[in-house]
Short mmCIF file of C-alpha atoms in Angstrom, two decimals:
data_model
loop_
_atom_site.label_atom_id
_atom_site.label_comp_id
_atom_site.label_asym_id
_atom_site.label_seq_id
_atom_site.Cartn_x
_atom_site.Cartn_y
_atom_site.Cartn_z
CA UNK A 1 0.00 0.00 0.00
CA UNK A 2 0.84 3.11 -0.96
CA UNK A 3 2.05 4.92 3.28
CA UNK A 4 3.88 2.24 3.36
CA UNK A 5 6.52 2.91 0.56
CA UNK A 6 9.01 4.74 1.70
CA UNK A 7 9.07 8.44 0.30
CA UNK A 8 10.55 12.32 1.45
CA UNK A 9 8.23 14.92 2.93
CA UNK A 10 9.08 18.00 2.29
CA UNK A 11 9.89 19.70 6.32
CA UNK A 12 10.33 23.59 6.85
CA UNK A 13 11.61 24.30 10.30
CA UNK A 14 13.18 27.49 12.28
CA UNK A 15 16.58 26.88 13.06
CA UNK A 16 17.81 29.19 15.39
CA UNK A 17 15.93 31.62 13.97
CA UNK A 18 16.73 30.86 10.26
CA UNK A 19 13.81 29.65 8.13
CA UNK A 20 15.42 25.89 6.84
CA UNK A 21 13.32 23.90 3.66
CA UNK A 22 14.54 20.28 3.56
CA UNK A 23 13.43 16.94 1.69
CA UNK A 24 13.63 14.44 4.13
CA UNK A 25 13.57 10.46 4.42
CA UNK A 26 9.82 10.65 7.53
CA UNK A 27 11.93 8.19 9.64
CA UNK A 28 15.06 10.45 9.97
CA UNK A 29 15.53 11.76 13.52
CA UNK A 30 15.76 15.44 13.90
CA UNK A 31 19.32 15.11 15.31
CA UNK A 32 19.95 13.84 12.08
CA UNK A 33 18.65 16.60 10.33
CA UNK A 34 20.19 18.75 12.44
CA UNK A 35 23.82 17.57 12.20
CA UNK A 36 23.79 15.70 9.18
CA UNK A 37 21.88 17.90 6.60
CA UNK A 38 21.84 21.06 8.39
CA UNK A 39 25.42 20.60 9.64
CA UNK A 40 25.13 21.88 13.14
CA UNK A 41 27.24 19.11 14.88
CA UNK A 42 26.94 21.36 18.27
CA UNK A 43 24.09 18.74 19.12
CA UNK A 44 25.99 15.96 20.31
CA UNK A 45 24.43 11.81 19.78
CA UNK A 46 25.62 10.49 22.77
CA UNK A 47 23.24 7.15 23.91
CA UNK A 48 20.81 7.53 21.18
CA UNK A 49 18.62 5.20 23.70
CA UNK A 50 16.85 8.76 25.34
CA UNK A 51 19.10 8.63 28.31
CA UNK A 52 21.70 11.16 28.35
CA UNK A 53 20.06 14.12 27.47
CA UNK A 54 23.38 15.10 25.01
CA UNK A 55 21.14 15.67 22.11
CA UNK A 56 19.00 17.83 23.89
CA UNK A 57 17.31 20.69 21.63
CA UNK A 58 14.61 23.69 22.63
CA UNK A 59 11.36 22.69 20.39
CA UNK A 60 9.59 26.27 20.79
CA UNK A 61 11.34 26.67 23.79
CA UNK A 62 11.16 23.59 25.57
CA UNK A 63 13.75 21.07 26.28
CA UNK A 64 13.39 17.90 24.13
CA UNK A 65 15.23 15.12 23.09
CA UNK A 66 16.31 15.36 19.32
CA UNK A 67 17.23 11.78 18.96
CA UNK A 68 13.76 10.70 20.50
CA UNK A 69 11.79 12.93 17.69
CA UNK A 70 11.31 12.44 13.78
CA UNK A 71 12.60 16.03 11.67
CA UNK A 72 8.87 15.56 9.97
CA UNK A 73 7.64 16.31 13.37
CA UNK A 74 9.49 19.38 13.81
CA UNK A 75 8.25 21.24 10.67
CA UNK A 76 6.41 24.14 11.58
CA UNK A 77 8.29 24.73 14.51
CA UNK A 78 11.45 26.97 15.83
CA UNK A 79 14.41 24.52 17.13
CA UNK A 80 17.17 26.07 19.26
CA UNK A 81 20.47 24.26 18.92
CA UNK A 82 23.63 25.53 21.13
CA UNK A 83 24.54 27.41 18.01
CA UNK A 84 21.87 29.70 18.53
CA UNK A 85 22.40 30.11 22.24
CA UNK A 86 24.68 33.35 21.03
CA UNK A 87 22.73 36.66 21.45
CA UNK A 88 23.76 39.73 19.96
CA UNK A 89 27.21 38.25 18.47
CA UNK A 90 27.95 37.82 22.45
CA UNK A 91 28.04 34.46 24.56
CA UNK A 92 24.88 33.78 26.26
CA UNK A 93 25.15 34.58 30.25
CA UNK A 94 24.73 30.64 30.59
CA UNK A 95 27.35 29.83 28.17
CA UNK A 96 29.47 32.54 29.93
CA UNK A 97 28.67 31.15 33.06
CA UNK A 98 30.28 27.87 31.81
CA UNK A 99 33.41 29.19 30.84
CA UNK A 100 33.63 31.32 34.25
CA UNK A 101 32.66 28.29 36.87
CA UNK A 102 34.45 25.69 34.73
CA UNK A 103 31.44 24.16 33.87
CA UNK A 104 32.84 21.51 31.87
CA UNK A 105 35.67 19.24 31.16
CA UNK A 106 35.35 16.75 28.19
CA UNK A 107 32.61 19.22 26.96
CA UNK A 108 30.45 16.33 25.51
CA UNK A 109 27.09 16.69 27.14
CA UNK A 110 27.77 20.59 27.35
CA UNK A 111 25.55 21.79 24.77
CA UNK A 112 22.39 19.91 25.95
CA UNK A 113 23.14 21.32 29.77
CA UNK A 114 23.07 24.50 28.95
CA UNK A 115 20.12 24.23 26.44
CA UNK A 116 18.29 22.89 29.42
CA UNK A 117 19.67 25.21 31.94
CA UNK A 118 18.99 28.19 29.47
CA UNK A 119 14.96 26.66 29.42
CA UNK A 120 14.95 26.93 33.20
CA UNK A 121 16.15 30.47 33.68
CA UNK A 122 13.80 31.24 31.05
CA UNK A 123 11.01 29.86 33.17
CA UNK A 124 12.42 30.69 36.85
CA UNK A 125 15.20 33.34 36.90
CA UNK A 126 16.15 32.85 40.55
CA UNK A 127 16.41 28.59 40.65
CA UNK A 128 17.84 26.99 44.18
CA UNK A 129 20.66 24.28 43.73
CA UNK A 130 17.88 22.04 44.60
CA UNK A 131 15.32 23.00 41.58
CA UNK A 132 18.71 23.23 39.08
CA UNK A 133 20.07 19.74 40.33
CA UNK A 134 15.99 18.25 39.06
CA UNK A 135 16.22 20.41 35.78
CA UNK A 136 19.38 19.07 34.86
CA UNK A 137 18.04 15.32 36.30
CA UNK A 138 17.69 14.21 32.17
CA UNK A 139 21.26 15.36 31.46
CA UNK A 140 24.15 13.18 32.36
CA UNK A 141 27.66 13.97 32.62
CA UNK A 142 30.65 11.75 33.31
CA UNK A 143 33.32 14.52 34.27
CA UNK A 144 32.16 17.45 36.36
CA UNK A 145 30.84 15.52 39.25
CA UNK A 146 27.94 18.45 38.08
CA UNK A 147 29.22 20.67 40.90
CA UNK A 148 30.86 23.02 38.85
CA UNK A 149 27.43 22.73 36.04
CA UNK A 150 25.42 23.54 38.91
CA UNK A 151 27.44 26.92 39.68
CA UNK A 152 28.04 28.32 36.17
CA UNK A 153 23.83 28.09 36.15
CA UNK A 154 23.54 30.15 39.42
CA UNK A 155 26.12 32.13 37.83
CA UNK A 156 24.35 32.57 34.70
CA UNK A 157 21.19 32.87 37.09
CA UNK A 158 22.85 36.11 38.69
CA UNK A 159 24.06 37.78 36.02
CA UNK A 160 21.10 37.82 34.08
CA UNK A 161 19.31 39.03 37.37
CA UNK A 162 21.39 41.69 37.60
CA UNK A 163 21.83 42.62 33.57
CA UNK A 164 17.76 43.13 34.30
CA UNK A 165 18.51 45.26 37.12
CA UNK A 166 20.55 47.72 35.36
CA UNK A 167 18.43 47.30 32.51
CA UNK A 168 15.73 48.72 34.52
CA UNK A 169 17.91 51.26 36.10
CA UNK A 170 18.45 52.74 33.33
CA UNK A 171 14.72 52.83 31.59
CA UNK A 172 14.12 54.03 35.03
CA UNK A 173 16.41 56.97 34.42
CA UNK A 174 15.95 57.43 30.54
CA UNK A 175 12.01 58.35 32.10
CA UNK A 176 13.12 60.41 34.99
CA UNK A 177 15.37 62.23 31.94
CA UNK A 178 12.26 62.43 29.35
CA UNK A 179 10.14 64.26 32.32
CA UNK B 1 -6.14 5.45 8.15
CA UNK B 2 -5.75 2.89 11.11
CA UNK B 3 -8.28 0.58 9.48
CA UNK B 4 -6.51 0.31 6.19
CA UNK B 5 -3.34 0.19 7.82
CA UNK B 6 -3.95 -2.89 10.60
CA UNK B 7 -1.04 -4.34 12.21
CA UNK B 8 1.50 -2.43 10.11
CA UNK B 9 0.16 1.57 11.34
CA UNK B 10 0.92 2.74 14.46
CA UNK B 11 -0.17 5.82 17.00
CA UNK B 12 2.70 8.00 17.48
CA UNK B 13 1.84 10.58 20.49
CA UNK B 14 4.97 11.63 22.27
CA UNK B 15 7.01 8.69 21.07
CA UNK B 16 8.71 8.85 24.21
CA UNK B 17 8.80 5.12 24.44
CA UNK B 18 7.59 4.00 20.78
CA UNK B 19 10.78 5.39 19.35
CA UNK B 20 13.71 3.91 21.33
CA UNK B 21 11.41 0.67 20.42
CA UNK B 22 11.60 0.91 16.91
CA UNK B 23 15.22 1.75 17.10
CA UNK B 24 16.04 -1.13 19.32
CA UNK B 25 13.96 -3.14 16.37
CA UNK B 26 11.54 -4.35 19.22
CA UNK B 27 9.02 -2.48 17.21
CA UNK B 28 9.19 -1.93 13.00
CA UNK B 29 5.50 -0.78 12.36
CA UNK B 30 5.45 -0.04 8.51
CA UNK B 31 3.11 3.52 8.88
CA UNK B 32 3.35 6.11 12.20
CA UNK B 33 0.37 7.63 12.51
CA UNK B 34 0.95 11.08 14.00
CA UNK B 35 -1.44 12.71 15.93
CA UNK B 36 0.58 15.77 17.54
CA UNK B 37 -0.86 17.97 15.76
CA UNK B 38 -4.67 16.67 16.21
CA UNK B 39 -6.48 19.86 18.00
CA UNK B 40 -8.11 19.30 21.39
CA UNK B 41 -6.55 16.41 22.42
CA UNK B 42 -3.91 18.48 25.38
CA UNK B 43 -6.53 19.18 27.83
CA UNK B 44 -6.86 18.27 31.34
CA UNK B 45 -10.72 18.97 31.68
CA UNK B 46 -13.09 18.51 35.31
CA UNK B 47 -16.46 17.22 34.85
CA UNK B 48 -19.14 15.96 37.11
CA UNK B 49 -16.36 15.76 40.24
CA UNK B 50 -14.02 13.69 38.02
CA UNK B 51 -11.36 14.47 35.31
CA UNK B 52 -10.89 13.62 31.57
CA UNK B 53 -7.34 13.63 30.30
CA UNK B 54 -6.92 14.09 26.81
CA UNK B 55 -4.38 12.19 24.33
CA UNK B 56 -2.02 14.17 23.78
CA UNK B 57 -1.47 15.51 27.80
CA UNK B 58 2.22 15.72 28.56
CA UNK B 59 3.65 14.44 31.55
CA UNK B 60 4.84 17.79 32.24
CA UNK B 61 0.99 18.84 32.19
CA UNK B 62 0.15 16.68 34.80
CA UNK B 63 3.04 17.96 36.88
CA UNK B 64 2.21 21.85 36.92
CA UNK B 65 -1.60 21.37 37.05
CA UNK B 66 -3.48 22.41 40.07
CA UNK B 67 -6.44 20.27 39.18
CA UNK B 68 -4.49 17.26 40.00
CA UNK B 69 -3.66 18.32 43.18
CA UNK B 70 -5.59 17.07 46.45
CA UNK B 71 -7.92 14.10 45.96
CA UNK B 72 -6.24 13.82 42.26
CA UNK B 73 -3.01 13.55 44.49
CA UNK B 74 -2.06 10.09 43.15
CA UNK B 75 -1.56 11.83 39.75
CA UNK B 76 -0.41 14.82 40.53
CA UNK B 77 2.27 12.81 42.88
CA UNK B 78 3.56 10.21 39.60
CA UNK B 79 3.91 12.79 37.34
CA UNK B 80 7.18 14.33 38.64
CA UNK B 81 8.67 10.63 38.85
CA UNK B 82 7.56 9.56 35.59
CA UNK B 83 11.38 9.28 33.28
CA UNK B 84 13.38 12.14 33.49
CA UNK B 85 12.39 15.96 32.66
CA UNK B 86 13.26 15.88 29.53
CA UNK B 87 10.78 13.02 28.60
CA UNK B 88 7.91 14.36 30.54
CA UNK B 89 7.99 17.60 28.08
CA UNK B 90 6.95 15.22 25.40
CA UNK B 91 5.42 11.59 26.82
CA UNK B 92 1.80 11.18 26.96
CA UNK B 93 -0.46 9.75 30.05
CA UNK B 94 -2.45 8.13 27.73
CA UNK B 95 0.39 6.60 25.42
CA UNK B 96 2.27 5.26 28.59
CA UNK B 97 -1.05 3.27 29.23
CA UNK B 98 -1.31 2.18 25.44
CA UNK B 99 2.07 1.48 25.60
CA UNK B 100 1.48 -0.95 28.74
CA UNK B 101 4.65 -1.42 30.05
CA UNK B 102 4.71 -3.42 33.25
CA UNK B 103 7.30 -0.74 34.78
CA UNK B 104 5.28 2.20 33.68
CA UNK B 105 4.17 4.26 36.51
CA UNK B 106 0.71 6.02 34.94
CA UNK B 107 -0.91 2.86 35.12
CA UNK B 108 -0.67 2.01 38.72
CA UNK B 109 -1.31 5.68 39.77
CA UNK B 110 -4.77 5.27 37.29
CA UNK B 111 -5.57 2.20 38.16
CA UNK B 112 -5.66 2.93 41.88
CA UNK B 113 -7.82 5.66 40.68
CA UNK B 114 -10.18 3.79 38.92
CA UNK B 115 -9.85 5.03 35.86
CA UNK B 116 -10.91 4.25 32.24
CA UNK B 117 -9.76 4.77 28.97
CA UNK B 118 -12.02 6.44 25.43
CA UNK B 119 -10.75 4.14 22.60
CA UNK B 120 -12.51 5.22 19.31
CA UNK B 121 -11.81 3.32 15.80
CA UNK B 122 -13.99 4.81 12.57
CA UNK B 123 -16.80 1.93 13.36
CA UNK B 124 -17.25 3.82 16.78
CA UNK B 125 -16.14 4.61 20.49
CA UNK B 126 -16.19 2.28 23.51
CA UNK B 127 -14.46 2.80 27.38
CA UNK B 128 -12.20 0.06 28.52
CA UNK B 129 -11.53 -0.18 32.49
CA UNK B 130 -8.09 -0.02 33.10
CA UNK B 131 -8.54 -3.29 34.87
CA UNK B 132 -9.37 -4.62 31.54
CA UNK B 133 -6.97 -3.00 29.77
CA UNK B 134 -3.94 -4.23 30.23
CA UNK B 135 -3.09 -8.13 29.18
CA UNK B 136 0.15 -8.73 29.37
CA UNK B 137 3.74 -6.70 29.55
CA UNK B 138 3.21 -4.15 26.23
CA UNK B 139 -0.29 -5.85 25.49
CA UNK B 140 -3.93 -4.34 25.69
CA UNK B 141 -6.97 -5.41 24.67
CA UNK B 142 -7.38 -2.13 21.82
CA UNK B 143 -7.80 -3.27 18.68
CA UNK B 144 -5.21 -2.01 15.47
CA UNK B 145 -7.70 0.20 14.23
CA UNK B 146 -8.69 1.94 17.85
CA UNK B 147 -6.75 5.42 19.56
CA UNK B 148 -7.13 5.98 22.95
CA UNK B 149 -8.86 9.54 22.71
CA UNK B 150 -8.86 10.23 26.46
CA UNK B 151 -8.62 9.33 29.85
CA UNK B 152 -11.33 9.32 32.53
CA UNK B 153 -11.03 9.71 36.17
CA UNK B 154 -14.02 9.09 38.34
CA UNK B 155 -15.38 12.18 41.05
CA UNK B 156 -13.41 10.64 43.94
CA UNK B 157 -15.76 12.30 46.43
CA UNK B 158 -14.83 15.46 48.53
CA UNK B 159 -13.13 14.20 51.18
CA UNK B 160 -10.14 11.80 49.03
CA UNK B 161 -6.34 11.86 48.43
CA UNK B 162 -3.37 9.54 46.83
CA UNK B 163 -0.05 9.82 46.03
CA UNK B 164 2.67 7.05 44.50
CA UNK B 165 5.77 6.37 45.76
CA UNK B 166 8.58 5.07 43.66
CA UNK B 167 11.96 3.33 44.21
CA UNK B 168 14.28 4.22 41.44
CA UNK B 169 17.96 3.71 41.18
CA UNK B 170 18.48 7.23 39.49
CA UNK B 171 16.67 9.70 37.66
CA UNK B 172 14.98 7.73 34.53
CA UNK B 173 15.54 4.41 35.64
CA UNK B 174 12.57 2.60 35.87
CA UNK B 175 10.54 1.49 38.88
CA UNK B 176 11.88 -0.57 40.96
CA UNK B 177 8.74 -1.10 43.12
CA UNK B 178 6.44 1.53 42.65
CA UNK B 179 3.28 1.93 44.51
CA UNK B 180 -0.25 3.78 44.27
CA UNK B 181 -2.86 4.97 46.92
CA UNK B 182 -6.00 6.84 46.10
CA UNK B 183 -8.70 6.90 48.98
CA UNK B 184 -12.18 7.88 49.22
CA UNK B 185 -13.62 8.67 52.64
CA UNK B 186 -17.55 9.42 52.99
CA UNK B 187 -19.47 9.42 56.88
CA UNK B 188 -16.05 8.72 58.19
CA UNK B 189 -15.61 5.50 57.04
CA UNK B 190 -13.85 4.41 53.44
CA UNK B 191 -15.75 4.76 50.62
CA UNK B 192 -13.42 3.26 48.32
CA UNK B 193 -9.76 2.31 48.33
CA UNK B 194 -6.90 1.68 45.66
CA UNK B 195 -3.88 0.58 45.78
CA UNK B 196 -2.23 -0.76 42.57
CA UNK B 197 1.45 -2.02 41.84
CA UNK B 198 4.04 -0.96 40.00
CA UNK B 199 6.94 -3.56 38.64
CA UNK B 200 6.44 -6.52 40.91
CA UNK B 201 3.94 -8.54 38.19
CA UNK B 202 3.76 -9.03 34.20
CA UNK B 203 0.90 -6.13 34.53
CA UNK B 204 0.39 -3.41 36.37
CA UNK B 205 -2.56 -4.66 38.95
CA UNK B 206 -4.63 -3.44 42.00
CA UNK B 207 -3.69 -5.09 45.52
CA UNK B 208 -7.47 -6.26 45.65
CA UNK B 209 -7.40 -8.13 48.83
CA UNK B 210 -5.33 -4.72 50.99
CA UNK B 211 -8.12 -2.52 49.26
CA UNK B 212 -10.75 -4.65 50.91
CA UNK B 213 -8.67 -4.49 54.66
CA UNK B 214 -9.45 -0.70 54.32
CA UNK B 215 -12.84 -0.71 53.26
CA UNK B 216 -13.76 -3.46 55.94
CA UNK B 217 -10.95 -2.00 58.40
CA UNK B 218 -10.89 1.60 58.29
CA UNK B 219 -8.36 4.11 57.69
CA UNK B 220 -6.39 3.48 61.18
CA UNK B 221 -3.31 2.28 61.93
CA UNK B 222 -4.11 -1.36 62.25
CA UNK B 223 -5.66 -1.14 58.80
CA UNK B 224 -3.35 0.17 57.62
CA UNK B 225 -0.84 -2.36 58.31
CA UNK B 226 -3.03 -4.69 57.10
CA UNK B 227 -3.35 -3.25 53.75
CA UNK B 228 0.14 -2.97 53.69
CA UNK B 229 1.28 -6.77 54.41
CA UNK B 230 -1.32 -7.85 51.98
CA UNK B 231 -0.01 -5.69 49.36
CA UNK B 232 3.16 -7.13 50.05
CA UNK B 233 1.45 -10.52 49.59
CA UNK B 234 -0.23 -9.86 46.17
CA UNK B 235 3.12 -8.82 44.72
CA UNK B 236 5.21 -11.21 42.24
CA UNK B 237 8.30 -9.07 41.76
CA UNK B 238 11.22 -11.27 40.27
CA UNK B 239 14.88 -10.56 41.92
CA UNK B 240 16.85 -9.21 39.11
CA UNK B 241 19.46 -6.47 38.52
CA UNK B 242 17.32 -3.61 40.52
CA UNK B 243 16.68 -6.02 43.77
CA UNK B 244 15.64 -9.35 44.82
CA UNK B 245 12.20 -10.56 45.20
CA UNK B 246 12.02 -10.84 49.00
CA UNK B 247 13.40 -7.15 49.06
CA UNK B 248 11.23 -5.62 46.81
CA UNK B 249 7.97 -7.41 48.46
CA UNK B 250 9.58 -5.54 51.61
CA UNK B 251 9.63 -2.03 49.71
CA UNK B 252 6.01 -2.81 48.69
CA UNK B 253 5.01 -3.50 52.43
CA UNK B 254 6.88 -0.44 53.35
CA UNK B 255 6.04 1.87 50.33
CA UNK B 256 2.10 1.12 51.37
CA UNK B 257 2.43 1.53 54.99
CA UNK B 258 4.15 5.27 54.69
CA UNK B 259 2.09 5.85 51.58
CA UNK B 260 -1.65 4.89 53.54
CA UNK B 261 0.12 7.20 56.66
CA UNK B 262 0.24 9.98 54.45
CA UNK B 263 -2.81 10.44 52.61
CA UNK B 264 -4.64 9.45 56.05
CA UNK B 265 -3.02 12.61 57.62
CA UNK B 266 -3.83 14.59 54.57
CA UNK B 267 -7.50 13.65 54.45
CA UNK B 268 -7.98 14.42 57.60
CA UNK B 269 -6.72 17.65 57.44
CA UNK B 270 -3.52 16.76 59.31
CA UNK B 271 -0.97 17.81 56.42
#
């Protein structure tokens, strides 16, 4: 019968904010896609059983698992990849917060914990160790120990806190000057 | 689609567990059948005092919804344990149960209480208790051609409360043991009682014979014991790389005990 031949689809998905039109094989995982045809080999295949969390993506935001997903069920949507992390040509405070706690040592499941850790700061700017340690529960890592993960994200946490502070600050005195 | 297709289609929902299946080769169904993107299928909806679930309600859902907490508490308790948080962003309730696996937490927190599944094929719709659901590990009674369309819980009553505890070796391991409580209370006494198992059997399956200790017993301590050593009794676990038998029927003794303890406090008002 006639579904069951194999055949492309044709997929349109935003990649880090970049519109991407693909042909693709339905059964092709999105990490696939991702590294193989789109060539963004940030997202790492680490188990490819849905255990590590190294492949981790944002799907509209949230954290998902790209080897666990079909591209064909991406189309339509935005996709976040590490590459895209970068705002403004700068490091992202997580990614920054990485580099200044020593986040990481072999730097494989890196991209995926900060996707994730990016998601959460997103959703709760101010997480305790306790609520970052259960965010990060999907991710594993055989260096760190996570210690040092779990600092560059409060790290990350504060100095996005206190980019917003000044931020306001100085709205707050751009109004004062307008008056 | 599903009728054309038979054997060979599939539903993919979250494809949280159908996926690693068909890469493993466990599973090579010649169609998927996606139905992400079927509207009205990701709501968590009260009517008359009890709750319908829809297909397509994430794990992640169930964990931030207020409508599952208090005497939904067994639900509202599993979700957080359910895989890892990663996985709950995309798994379905109702695909864990269609999916039937014998570790699978959903299905003991549902079963204790008593819930139902909506399974709908193009001749028509029928509900299947959970009891009757589930035949064997990864086997139900739905039919090819049939999609579970929803879950329904029954109005527990005012005065109810649950929760599931789970003994895991790390995040997104399976269950070791897992257990589920979901109690009714009406003129003081129990109105109904479930407790259903998680891991220690080739199903999930309710502890039948501790359920009836409560109901004929009470909510007290010595009930509560009771219920507790039965449920111990009822469960087959097999000792393998998570535990032996005689220690998991222990956690399953213990897991019911504490479990019972708790949502007696909370129903009373105690905390």
């Amino acid at each position: 019968m006639a579904e069951t031949e194999a055949h492309v689809q044709s997929i349109e998905v935003v990649v880090n904010g970049e519109r991407r039109a693909a042909e693709v094989e339905p059964r092709m995982l999105l990490v696939h896609f991702l590294r193989g045809e789109l060539g963004l080999t940030g997202t790492h295949i680490g188990c490819d059983t849905t255990s590590c969390g190294a492949c981790t993506v944002l799907l509209d935001g949230v954290p998902i698992k790209s080897c666990t997903m079909f591209a064909v069920q991406a189309s339509g949507r935005g996709v976040t990849t590490v590459e895209g992390l970068r705002r403004d040509g700068a490091l992202h405070p997580i990614q920054q917060g990485f580099k200044e706690e020593h986040g990481l040592q072999c730097g494989f499941c890196t991209p995926g914990m900060m996707l994730v850790s990016a998601a959460l700061l997103e959703e709760n700017p101010n997480p305790s160790e306790e609520e970052i340690r259960w965010a990060l529960s999907g991710n594993i890592c055989r260096c760190t120990g996570y210690q040092n993960i779990v600092k560059a994200v409060h790290w990350a946490a504060r100095t996005m806190q206190s980019e917003q502070a000044s931020e306001g600050v100085e709205s707050e005195l751009a109004a004062e000057g307008a008056a | 689609m599903l009728d054309r297709l038979g054997e060979d289609g599939k539903v993919l929902a979250g494809g949280q567990s159908l996926i690693p299946l068909m890469k493993l080769r466990f599973a090579a169904p010649a169609a998927l059948v996606d139905i992400n993107r079927v509207p009205g299928l990701d709501q968590i909806t009260e009517e008359g005092g009890g709750l319908r679930i829809g297909a397509l309600v994430r794990h992640k859902a169930c964990e931030r919804s207020q409508v599952l907490r208090g005497r939904f508490g067994v639900l509202h308790d599993v979700a957080p344990l359910i895989s890892d948080p990663i996985v709950r962003n995309l798994g379905t309730v109702a695909g864990s149960l269609a999916h039937a696996d014998p570790q699978g937490d959903w299905a003991s927190a549902l079963l204790a209480a008593g819930a139902e599944v909506v399974a709908r094929s193009a001749a028509g719709e029928r509900t299947i208790p959970l009891d009757e659901l589930l035949k064997g590990p990864f086997t139900t009674v739905l039919e090819p051609n049939e999609i579970v369309t929803e879950v329904r819980v029954p109005d527990p009553g005012s005065r109810a409360g649950g929760t599931y505890r789970k003994l895991e070796r790390k995040v997104g391991d399976f269950a070791t043991v897992g257990v589920a409580v979901h109690v009714s209370l009406a003129d003081g006494s129990v109105a109904r009682a479930g407790i259903a198992l998680t891991a220690v059997g080739p199903i999930n399956f309710r502890a039948t014979a501790a359920e009836q200790a409560l109901l004929d017993g009470g909510f007290g301590d010595e009930a509560i014991g009771a219920a507790a050593r039965l449920a111990a009794d009822a469960a087959e676990p097999r000792s393998d790389l998570r535990g032996s038998a005689d220690y998991k029927r222990g956690v399953v003794r213990i897991f019911t005990e504490r479990a019972l303890h708790q949502v007696a406090r909370s129903v009373r008002g105690e905390g």
